[in-house]
């Protein structure tokens, strides 16, 4: 395929592993980067081999050589700049979640449909063999009938001035890490009669940051009767990003499903035996970029398109409301 020509909005830390390394491995071109701090953008370009620097996000969007945008900005800036990128005729790979709330995600989804452009939400784990194997174990009945999906996404707290604690920038534990756990629940809908419905949610606010969730737990139920549990926190003592799938005849456990390049194990226990499968440490971000390029070049379908992003954002909003909190506000730019 012709190398994808990518522009990067912002010089975020995650961009190094989420787009720079995958671009090198897949042959994509990093055409340009823009950041609010020109010196930071220049340093990023020098460090990562980006071809040029633009003075503003809009100038980058107006660059005719760029065909696709990677958006790793703060959560509250995802929706507005995704909309601007689409209006500029660019395909979009956006960090999760795709918007601040369901109303904004709907606006993005509608813009994608009317534009005919490719839109991908960066739930990269969904493209890695670890997640695909967990789904396969359920699909082939190796675990029996699906009974429960348990997703845990907890981590130590970021610094107090981190934008992930900012309500105006759509911060909170659910928006940063919990969205993975909720999305993972939805990945099993096809094996449980349809999408899971939220039963209840409980949350705790970050001290001195009204409206921003430090932790949230949720219970869900699938149409088949299978249940789901979500536990997410940005105030834990250690990182745990795990996913367990329980069936009537066994269970499968991925201890680090969101970053399988760090731990590629799937531990399977059935009534007859226990074994460990290693699914490979090639990065989930590389699989993701390959899928994005395949959608642009060949029209290949995506697991995490704009419709999927809207459904996840609706579930996030439902969790906030059920826990007595408000969905994140939309940001203006």
PDB file of C-alpha atoms in Angstrom, residues 11 14 52 54 74-75 77 85-86 88 92 100 116 129 131 133-134 139 165 182 202 211 218 221 260 291 314 321:
ATOM      1  CA  UNK A  11       3.068  16.616  21.077  1.00  0.00           C
ATOM      2  CA  UNK A  14       1.407   8.926  24.242  1.00  0.00           C
ATOM      3  CA  UNK A  52       7.844  19.445   9.370  1.00  0.00           C
ATOM      4  CA  UNK A  54       3.105  23.711  11.652  1.00  0.00           C
ATOM      5  CA  UNK A  74      -6.715  16.207  26.077  1.00  0.00           C
ATOM      6  CA  UNK A  75     -10.092  14.440  26.213  1.00  0.00           C
ATOM      7  CA  UNK A  77     -10.413  18.571  22.735  1.00  0.00           C
ATOM      8  CA  UNK A  85     -10.328  17.425  10.875  1.00  0.00           C
ATOM      9  CA  UNK A  86     -13.322  15.842   9.171  1.00  0.00           C
ATOM     10  CA  UNK A  88     -10.898  19.604   6.380  1.00  0.00           C
ATOM     11  CA  UNK A  92      -9.174  10.584  11.724  1.00  0.00           C
ATOM     12  CA  UNK A 100     -16.603  14.530  25.833  1.00  0.00           C
ATOM     13  CA  UNK A 116     -17.427   9.343   3.787  1.00  0.00           C
ATOM     14  CA  UNK A 129      -4.398 -11.295  19.167  1.00  0.00           C
ATOM     15  CA  UNK A 131      -8.338  -9.790  22.719  1.00  0.00           C
ATOM     16  CA  UNK A 133      -8.301 -14.982  21.346  1.00  0.00           C
ATOM     17  CA  UNK A 134     -10.533 -14.135  24.316  1.00  0.00           C
ATOM     18  CA  UNK A 139     -17.291 -17.848  20.089  1.00  0.00           C
ATOM     19  CA  UNK A 165      -8.239  15.648  36.680  1.00  0.00           C
ATOM     20  CA  UNK A 182     -16.688  -0.473  29.337  1.00  0.00           C
ATOM     21  CA  UNK A 202     -21.126   3.893  42.075  1.00  0.00           C
ATOM     22  CA  UNK A 211     -17.490  16.556  39.489  1.00  0.00           C
ATOM     23  CA  UNK A 218     -20.435  -0.602  37.509  1.00  0.00           C
ATOM     24  CA  UNK A 221     -26.228  -7.393  32.215  1.00  0.00           C
ATOM     25  CA  UNK A 260      -0.574  -6.957  25.689  1.00  0.00           C
ATOM     26  CA  UNK A 291      -6.209  -1.605  10.465  1.00  0.00           C
ATOM     27  CA  UNK A 314     -23.526   6.627  25.573  1.00  0.00           C
ATOM     28  CA  UNK A 321     -25.727   9.581  35.621  1.00  0.00           C
TER      29      UNK A 321
END
